[in-house]
mmCIF file of C-alpha atoms and ligand atoms in Angstrom:
data_model
loop_
_atom_site.group_PDB
_atom_site.id
_atom_site.type_symbol
_atom_site.label_atom_id
_atom_site.label_comp_id
_atom_site.label_asym_id
_atom_site.label_seq_id
_atom_site.Cartn_x
_atom_site.Cartn_y
_atom_site.Cartn_z
ATOM 1 C CA UNK A 1154 9.569 -48.861 -102.624
ATOM 2 C CA UNK A 1155 7.631 -52.039 -102.103
ATOM 3 C CA UNK A 1156 6.395 -52.375 -105.696
ATOM 4 C CA UNK A 1157 9.976 -52.289 -107.016
ATOM 5 C CA UNK A 1158 10.932 -55.064 -104.619
ATOM 6 C CA UNK A 1159 7.916 -57.156 -105.607
ATOM 7 C CA UNK A 1160 8.801 -56.751 -109.293
ATOM 8 C CA UNK A 1161 12.450 -57.628 -108.691
ATOM 9 C CA UNK A 1162 11.497 -60.779 -106.779
ATOM 10 C CA UNK A 1163 8.975 -61.753 -109.464
ATOM 11 C CA UNK A 1164 11.637 -61.228 -112.141
ATOM 12 C CA UNK A 1165 14.025 -63.501 -110.258
ATOM 13 C CA UNK A 1166 11.372 -66.212 -110.080
ATOM 14 C CA UNK A 1167 10.350 -65.847 -113.720
ATOM 15 C CA UNK A 1168 13.936 -66.213 -114.874
ATOM 16 C CA UNK A 1169 14.569 -69.293 -112.713
ATOM 17 C CA UNK A 1170 11.276 -71.165 -113.014
ATOM 18 C CA UNK A 1171 9.323 -72.426 -116.037
ATOM 19 C CA UNK A 1172 6.035 -72.888 -114.187
ATOM 20 C CA UNK A 1173 3.535 -70.046 -114.630
ATOM 21 C CA UNK A 1174 1.321 -70.587 -111.600
ATOM 22 C CA UNK A 1175 -2.279 -69.405 -111.602
ATOM 23 C CA UNK A 1176 -3.019 -71.012 -108.251
ATOM 24 C CA UNK A 1177 -1.148 -70.352 -105.009
ATOM 25 C CA UNK A 1178 -1.200 -72.591 -101.942
ATOM 26 C CA UNK A 1179 -0.142 -71.707 -98.403
ATOM 27 C CA UNK A 1180 0.542 -74.759 -96.217
ATOM 28 C CA UNK A 1181 -0.314 -74.325 -92.557
ATOM 29 C CA UNK A 1182 1.625 -75.875 -89.703
ATOM 30 C CA UNK A 1183 1.313 -79.646 -89.746
ATOM 31 C CA UNK A 1184 0.108 -79.420 -93.348
ATOM 32 C CA UNK A 1185 3.423 -79.358 -95.193
ATOM 33 C CA UNK A 1186 2.526 -82.662 -96.900
ATOM 34 C CA UNK A 1187 0.067 -80.813 -99.127
ATOM 35 C CA UNK A 1188 3.044 -80.338 -101.450
ATOM 36 C CA UNK A 1189 3.185 -84.116 -101.999
ATOM 37 C CA UNK A 1190 0.376 -83.809 -104.559
ATOM 38 C CA UNK A 1191 2.485 -81.430 -106.646
ATOM 39 C CA UNK A 1192 4.328 -82.701 -109.662
ATOM 40 C CA UNK A 1193 7.386 -80.601 -108.817
ATOM 41 C CA UNK A 1194 9.270 -78.588 -111.406
ATOM 42 C CA UNK A 1195 11.362 -76.348 -109.157
ATOM 43 C CA UNK A 1196 11.997 -75.719 -105.473
ATOM 44 C CA UNK A 1197 13.349 -72.389 -104.226
ATOM 45 C CA UNK A 1198 14.592 -71.904 -100.676
ATOM 46 C CA UNK A 1199 13.280 -68.677 -99.184
ATOM 47 C CA UNK A 1200 16.886 -67.796 -98.350
ATOM 48 C CA UNK A 1201 17.720 -67.793 -102.091
ATOM 49 C CA UNK A 1202 14.831 -65.546 -103.137
ATOM 50 C CA UNK A 1203 15.719 -61.836 -103.260
ATOM 51 C CA UNK A 1204 13.734 -59.684 -100.804
ATOM 52 C CA UNK A 1205 12.073 -62.665 -99.130
ATOM 53 C CA UNK A 1206 12.096 -62.385 -95.346
ATOM 54 C CA UNK A 1207 14.878 -64.348 -93.694
ATOM 55 C CA UNK A 1208 13.407 -67.240 -91.744
ATOM 56 C CA UNK A 1209 14.496 -67.174 -88.117
ATOM 57 C CA UNK A 1210 12.700 -70.285 -86.939
ATOM 58 C CA UNK A 1211 14.902 -73.372 -86.758
ATOM 59 C CA UNK A 1212 13.558 -76.490 -88.410
ATOM 60 C CA UNK A 1213 10.660 -74.638 -89.994
ATOM 61 C CA UNK A 1214 10.067 -75.513 -93.608
ATOM 62 C CA UNK A 1215 10.772 -72.543 -95.832
ATOM 63 C CA UNK A 1216 10.444 -73.408 -99.477
ATOM 64 C CA UNK A 1217 8.566 -72.142 -102.473
ATOM 65 C CA UNK A 1218 7.534 -75.090 -104.616
ATOM 66 C CA UNK A 1219 6.534 -74.830 -108.285
ATOM 67 C CA UNK A 1220 4.874 -77.455 -110.410
ATOM 68 C CA UNK A 1221 1.549 -78.875 -111.513
ATOM 69 C CA UNK A 1222 -1.473 -80.524 -109.940
ATOM 70 C CA UNK A 1223 -3.344 -82.249 -112.759
ATOM 71 C CA UNK A 1224 -3.058 -79.763 -115.610
ATOM 72 C CA UNK A 1225 -2.933 -76.686 -113.353
ATOM 73 C CA UNK A 1226 0.273 -74.801 -112.696
ATOM 74 C CA UNK A 1227 0.713 -73.998 -109.028
ATOM 75 C CA UNK A 1228 3.069 -72.466 -106.494
ATOM 76 C CA UNK A 1229 3.045 -73.553 -102.861
ATOM 77 C CA UNK A 1230 4.539 -71.934 -99.796
ATOM 78 C CA UNK A 1231 5.844 -74.630 -97.471
ATOM 79 C CA UNK A 1232 6.133 -72.489 -94.379
ATOM 80 C CA UNK A 1233 4.707 -69.002 -93.935
ATOM 81 C CA UNK A 1234 5.790 -65.882 -92.063
ATOM 82 C CA UNK A 1235 4.046 -64.966 -88.826
ATOM 83 C CA UNK A 1236 3.787 -61.562 -87.180
ATOM 84 C CA UNK A 1237 4.827 -63.098 -83.844
ATOM 85 C CA UNK A 1238 8.209 -63.965 -85.350
ATOM 86 C CA UNK A 1239 8.888 -60.240 -85.506
ATOM 87 C CA UNK A 1240 8.321 -59.492 -89.193
ATOM 88 C CA UNK A 1241 6.496 -56.301 -90.107
ATOM 89 C CA UNK A 1242 3.112 -56.991 -91.719
ATOM 90 C CA UNK A 1243 4.418 -55.948 -95.173
ATOM 91 C CA UNK A 1244 6.947 -58.761 -94.916
ATOM 92 C CA UNK A 1245 4.462 -61.296 -93.553
ATOM 93 C CA UNK A 1246 2.359 -60.727 -96.668
ATOM 94 C CA UNK A 1247 5.149 -60.087 -99.199
ATOM 95 C CA UNK A 1248 4.937 -63.593 -100.735
ATOM 96 C CA UNK A 1249 1.275 -62.997 -101.594
ATOM 97 C CA UNK A 1250 2.254 -59.797 -103.467
ATOM 98 C CA UNK A 1251 4.891 -61.766 -105.346
ATOM 99 C CA UNK A 1252 2.388 -64.511 -106.202
ATOM 100 C CA UNK A 1253 0.124 -61.877 -107.727
ATOM 101 C CA UNK A 1254 2.988 -60.432 -109.752
ATOM 102 C CA UNK A 1255 3.891 -63.835 -111.249
ATOM 103 C CA UNK A 1256 0.292 -64.459 -112.294
ATOM 104 C CA UNK A 1257 -1.530 -66.137 -109.419
ATOM 105 C CA UNK A 1258 -5.307 -65.592 -109.605
ATOM 106 C CA UNK A 1259 -6.556 -67.918 -106.878
ATOM 107 C CA UNK A 1260 -5.141 -68.626 -103.438
ATOM 108 C CA UNK A 1261 -5.807 -71.626 -101.200
ATOM 109 C CA UNK A 1262 -4.727 -71.118 -97.592
ATOM 110 C CA UNK A 1263 -4.617 -73.608 -94.738
ATOM 111 C CA UNK A 1264 -3.847 -73.296 -91.045
ATOM 112 C CA UNK A 1265 -4.020 -75.138 -87.755
ATOM 113 C CA UNK A 1266 -6.323 -73.415 -85.331
ATOM 114 C CA UNK A 1267 -7.923 -73.693 -81.945
ATOM 115 C CA UNK A 1268 -11.659 -74.378 -81.826
ATOM 116 C CA UNK A 1269 -13.755 -71.992 -79.752
ATOM 117 C CA UNK A 1270 -17.050 -73.320 -81.049
ATOM 118 C CA UNK A 1271 -17.980 -75.912 -78.378
ATOM 119 C CA UNK A 1272 -19.557 -78.174 -81.011
ATOM 120 C CA UNK A 1273 -16.221 -78.590 -82.774
ATOM 121 C CA UNK A 1274 -13.896 -81.567 -82.227
ATOM 122 C CA UNK A 1275 -10.172 -82.070 -82.543
ATOM 123 C CA UNK A 1276 -9.440 -83.103 -86.121
ATOM 124 C CA UNK A 1277 -12.377 -81.240 -87.652
ATOM 125 C CA UNK A 1278 -11.855 -79.341 -90.850
ATOM 126 C CA UNK A 1279 -13.494 -75.926 -91.126
ATOM 127 C CA UNK A 1280 -13.975 -73.954 -94.291
ATOM 128 C CA UNK A 1281 -13.400 -70.309 -93.437
ATOM 129 C CA UNK A 1282 -16.375 -68.298 -94.649
ATOM 130 C CA UNK A 1283 -15.475 -65.075 -92.861
ATOM 131 C CA UNK A 1284 -12.858 -63.737 -90.471
ATOM 132 C CA UNK A 1285 -12.185 -61.342 -87.620
ATOM 133 C CA UNK A 1286 -8.768 -59.747 -87.978
ATOM 134 C CA UNK A 1287 -7.182 -58.776 -84.670
ATOM 135 C CA UNK A 1288 -3.694 -58.505 -86.115
ATOM 136 C CA UNK A 1289 -2.428 -55.147 -87.392
ATOM 137 C CA UNK A 1290 -3.900 -54.539 -90.839
ATOM 138 C CA UNK A 1291 -1.190 -55.181 -93.476
ATOM 139 C CA UNK A 1292 -2.533 -52.335 -95.649
ATOM 140 C CA UNK A 1293 -1.722 -49.664 -93.050
ATOM 141 C CA UNK A 1294 0.614 -47.094 -94.611
ATOM 142 C CA UNK A 1295 0.630 -45.187 -97.883
ATOM 143 C CA UNK A 1296 -1.381 -47.045 -100.487
ATOM 144 C CA UNK A 1297 0.341 -47.896 -103.755
ATOM 145 C CA UNK A 1298 -2.357 -47.840 -106.442
ATOM 146 C CA UNK A 1299 -0.231 -50.297 -108.452
ATOM 147 C CA UNK A 1300 -1.064 -52.881 -105.819
ATOM 148 C CA UNK A 1301 -4.706 -52.154 -105.111
ATOM 149 C CA UNK A 1302 -7.230 -49.601 -103.922
ATOM 150 C CA UNK A 1303 -7.084 -47.634 -100.656
ATOM 151 C CA UNK A 1304 -10.277 -49.007 -99.098
ATOM 152 C CA UNK A 1305 -10.910 -52.571 -100.245
ATOM 153 C CA UNK A 1306 -14.242 -54.173 -99.345
ATOM 154 C CA UNK A 1307 -13.969 -57.328 -97.258
ATOM 155 C CA UNK A 1308 -17.605 -58.421 -97.361
ATOM 156 C CA UNK A 1309 -16.948 -61.110 -99.990
ATOM 157 C CA UNK A 1310 -13.405 -62.060 -99.040
ATOM 158 C CA UNK A 1311 -13.987 -65.814 -99.176
ATOM 159 C CA UNK A 1312 -15.115 -66.979 -102.613
ATOM 160 C CA UNK A 1313 -18.582 -68.488 -102.369
ATOM 161 C CA UNK A 1314 -17.943 -70.320 -105.629
ATOM 162 C CA UNK A 1315 -14.857 -72.078 -104.234
ATOM 163 C CA UNK A 1316 -16.686 -72.826 -100.962
ATOM 164 C CA UNK A 1317 -19.503 -74.465 -102.936
ATOM 165 C CA UNK A 1318 -17.035 -76.542 -104.945
ATOM 166 C CA UNK A 1319 -15.263 -77.692 -101.773
ATOM 167 C CA UNK A 1320 -18.572 -78.636 -100.160
ATOM 168 C CA UNK A 1321 -19.509 -80.625 -103.235
ATOM 169 C CA UNK A 1322 -16.180 -82.485 -103.099
ATOM 170 C CA UNK A 1323 -16.668 -83.184 -99.385
ATOM 171 C CA UNK A 1324 -20.108 -84.677 -100.093
ATOM 172 C CA UNK A 1325 -18.730 -86.900 -102.851
ATOM 173 C CA UNK A 1326 -15.899 -88.204 -100.679
ATOM 174 C CA UNK A 1327 -17.896 -88.401 -97.463
ATOM 175 C CA UNK A 1328 -15.782 -85.851 -95.640
ATOM 176 C CA UNK A 1329 -17.432 -83.954 -92.809
ATOM 177 C CA UNK A 1330 -16.766 -80.246 -93.124
ATOM 178 C CA UNK A 1331 -17.517 -77.391 -90.760
ATOM 179 C CA UNK A 1332 -17.951 -73.856 -91.942
ATOM 180 C CA UNK A 1333 -17.325 -70.794 -89.840
ATOM 181 C CA UNK A 1334 -15.447 -67.704 -88.777
ATOM 182 C CA UNK A 1335 -11.678 -67.652 -88.183
ATOM 183 C CA UNK A 1336 -10.216 -65.112 -85.812
ATOM 184 C CA UNK A 1337 -6.604 -64.126 -86.389
ATOM 185 C CA UNK A 1338 -4.612 -62.680 -83.528
ATOM 186 C CA UNK A 1339 -0.920 -62.097 -82.901
ATOM 187 C CA UNK A 1340 0.057 -64.977 -80.611
ATOM 188 C CA UNK A 1341 2.540 -66.338 -79.719
ATOM 189 C CA UNK A 1342 0.681 -67.063 -76.497
ATOM 190 C CA UNK A 1343 -2.326 -69.337 -76.696
ATOM 191 C CA UNK A 1344 -5.495 -67.833 -75.288
ATOM 192 C CA UNK A 1345 -6.538 -67.593 -71.674
ATOM 193 C CA UNK A 1346 -9.924 -69.177 -70.915
ATOM 194 C CA UNK A 1347 -11.393 -65.675 -70.740
ATOM 195 C CA UNK A 1348 -9.995 -64.879 -74.192
ATOM 196 C CA UNK A 1349 -11.327 -68.124 -75.723
ATOM 197 C CA UNK A 1350 -14.773 -67.320 -74.309
ATOM 198 C CA UNK A 1351 -14.556 -63.732 -75.498
ATOM 199 C CA UNK A 1352 -13.597 -64.796 -79.043
ATOM 200 C CA UNK A 1353 -16.471 -67.237 -79.217
ATOM 201 C CA UNK A 1354 -18.862 -64.591 -77.892
ATOM 202 C CA UNK A 1355 -17.911 -62.167 -80.678
ATOM 203 C CA UNK A 1356 -18.592 -64.762 -83.372
ATOM 204 C CA UNK A 1357 -15.400 -66.759 -83.902
ATOM 205 C CA UNK A 1358 -15.366 -70.532 -84.414
ATOM 206 C CA UNK A 1359 -11.595 -70.999 -84.684
ATOM 207 C CA UNK A 1360 -8.633 -68.877 -83.592
ATOM 208 C CA UNK A 1361 -5.101 -68.815 -84.894
ATOM 209 C CA UNK A 1362 -2.033 -66.704 -85.522
ATOM 210 C CA UNK A 1363 -1.967 -66.390 -89.315
ATOM 211 C CA UNK A 1364 -4.073 -66.255 -92.491
ATOM 212 C CA UNK A 1365 -6.078 -63.033 -92.026
ATOM 213 C CA UNK A 1366 -3.193 -60.747 -93.137
ATOM 214 C CA UNK A 1367 -2.580 -62.923 -96.205
ATOM 215 C CA UNK A 1368 -6.275 -62.888 -97.055
ATOM 216 C CA UNK A 1369 -6.446 -59.090 -96.729
ATOM 217 C CA UNK A 1370 -3.497 -58.663 -99.086
ATOM 218 C CA UNK A 1371 -4.908 -61.239 -101.516
ATOM 219 C CA UNK A 1372 -8.206 -59.344 -101.646
ATOM 220 C CA UNK A 1373 -6.338 -56.049 -102.065
ATOM 221 C CA UNK A 1374 -4.540 -57.722 -104.999
ATOM 222 C CA UNK A 1375 -7.806 -59.048 -106.480
ATOM 223 C CA UNK A 1376 -6.870 -62.674 -105.892
ATOM 224 C CA UNK A 1377 -9.766 -65.077 -105.252
ATOM 225 C CA UNK A 1378 -9.467 -66.722 -101.823
ATOM 226 C CA UNK A 1379 -10.331 -70.105 -100.320
ATOM 227 C CA UNK A 1380 -9.187 -71.098 -96.810
ATOM 228 C CA UNK A 1381 -9.519 -73.984 -94.366
ATOM 229 C CA UNK A 1382 -8.664 -74.515 -90.698
ATOM 230 C CA UNK A 1383 -7.591 -77.820 -89.220
ATOM 231 C CA UNK A 1384 -8.943 -77.804 -85.680
ATOM 232 C CA UNK A 1385 -5.991 -78.940 -83.577
ATOM 233 C CA UNK A 1386 -7.446 -78.272 -80.134
ATOM 234 C CA UNK A 1387 -10.833 -77.232 -78.785
ATOM 235 C CA UNK A 1388 -11.528 -74.998 -75.847
ATOM 236 C CA UNK A 1389 -14.309 -76.308 -73.618
ATOM 237 C CA UNK A 1390 -15.126 -74.776 -70.285
ATOM 238 C CA UNK A 1391 -16.500 -78.006 -68.845
ATOM 239 C CA UNK A 1392 -13.572 -80.228 -69.828
ATOM 240 C CA UNK A 1393 -10.890 -80.397 -67.180
ATOM 241 C CA UNK A 1394 -8.353 -82.706 -68.824
ATOM 242 C CA UNK A 1395 -5.787 -81.288 -71.174
ATOM 243 C CA UNK A 1396 -5.917 -82.486 -74.715
ATOM 244 C CA UNK A 1397 -2.906 -84.769 -75.146
ATOM 245 C CA UNK A 1398 -0.313 -83.890 -77.734
ATOM 246 C CA UNK A 1399 -0.624 -87.398 -79.167
ATOM 247 C CA UNK A 1400 -4.351 -87.000 -79.662
ATOM 248 C CA UNK A 1401 -3.798 -83.768 -81.510
ATOM 249 C CA UNK A 1402 -1.118 -85.303 -83.716
ATOM 250 C CA UNK A 1403 -3.301 -88.313 -84.546
ATOM 251 C CA UNK A 1404 -6.273 -86.126 -85.348
ATOM 252 C CA UNK A 1405 -3.982 -83.919 -87.387
ATOM 253 C CA UNK A 1406 -2.740 -86.844 -89.460
ATOM 254 C CA UNK A 1407 -6.226 -88.008 -90.382
ATOM 255 C CA UNK A 1408 -7.439 -84.510 -91.087
ATOM 256 C CA UNK A 1409 -4.357 -83.768 -93.158
ATOM 257 C CA UNK A 1410 -5.248 -86.530 -95.622
ATOM 258 C CA UNK A 1411 -8.732 -85.087 -96.015
ATOM 259 C CA UNK A 1412 -7.479 -81.538 -96.423
ATOM 260 C CA UNK A 1413 -5.008 -82.715 -99.064
ATOM 261 C CA UNK A 1414 -7.794 -84.496 -100.958
ATOM 262 C CA UNK A 1415 -9.981 -81.389 -100.911
ATOM 263 C CA UNK A 1416 -7.118 -79.190 -102.109
ATOM 264 C CA UNK A 1417 -6.302 -81.620 -104.913
ATOM 265 C CA UNK A 1418 -9.866 -82.013 -106.147
ATOM 266 C CA UNK A 1419 -10.595 -78.306 -105.780
ATOM 267 C CA UNK A 1420 -7.613 -77.447 -107.947
ATOM 268 C CA UNK A 1421 -8.687 -80.016 -110.550
ATOM 269 C CA UNK A 1422 -12.108 -78.384 -110.710
ATOM 270 C CA UNK A 1423 -11.062 -74.743 -110.643
HETATM 271 N N1 HPA B 747 -4.977 -70.505 -80.393
HETATM 272 C C1 HPA B 747 -4.258 -69.831 -81.314
HETATM 273 N N2 HPA B 747 -3.612 -70.416 -82.301
HETATM 274 C C2 HPA B 747 -3.698 -71.754 -82.400
HETATM 275 C C3 HPA B 747 -4.424 -72.514 -81.481
HETATM 276 C C4 HPA B 747 -5.091 -71.850 -80.419
HETATM 277 O O1 HPA B 747 -5.757 -72.466 -79.566
HETATM 278 N N3 HPA B 747 -4.311 -73.821 -81.864
HETATM 279 C C5 HPA B 747 -3.524 -73.837 -82.978
HETATM 280 N N4 HPA B 747 -3.159 -72.591 -83.314
#
């Protein structure tokens, strides 16, 4: 039973870690440096944590990091699990269940995503204010009332309070922020031009291969959610040249610093 596994994993963590995190962080790809703002108490490899999915991707970071940011106790996932890697949705979202069980009340998620809003640019940062989930729903299956209700509402998934705080921080530090809708789909293929156009036409601003399952499980668990996309590429019908990898990396580096600042200040003010 899943709840037993969650409890066992939480017990393992509680007996190996002093930190009692109330805030969880999920680092997106290219955003592993978020953990540099953590005053680290303990690092656990996913491979040492009972019931954690076994990471199959070579060279991918896979660590759970415990410590403090300012006076707040936090836990950060450096590396997440994606559906396209072959994990069932319950495993993709298992770490979020464990976070809840060890006391996490607020979750900050980040990802790299493709822009389908033609006004977006490479390197933009977008606060996610809503999503379209085109991955299998992680709550499919018998519902365990210990974990949450059968039919959770998703109309207020992204905390307006945390969005406001982040916008305030961005104003103070002169950081340009976008706000919009993230569409999560399975990958691992990137979209065809027809798919990019379709996703924009149904209301998406960014598309990616993660985040929405974690958000659904966080909401099911009554965890407050804040999420941001780093726009790593933008689909434009009228642009013929490919975006160069270098461009994306450069944009990513600059945006990463800004994302890290927002995460740090947001946690200070939570
Ligand atoms: N599509 C899906 N996922 C992505 C993209 C994209 O264009 N860019 C980064 N992650």
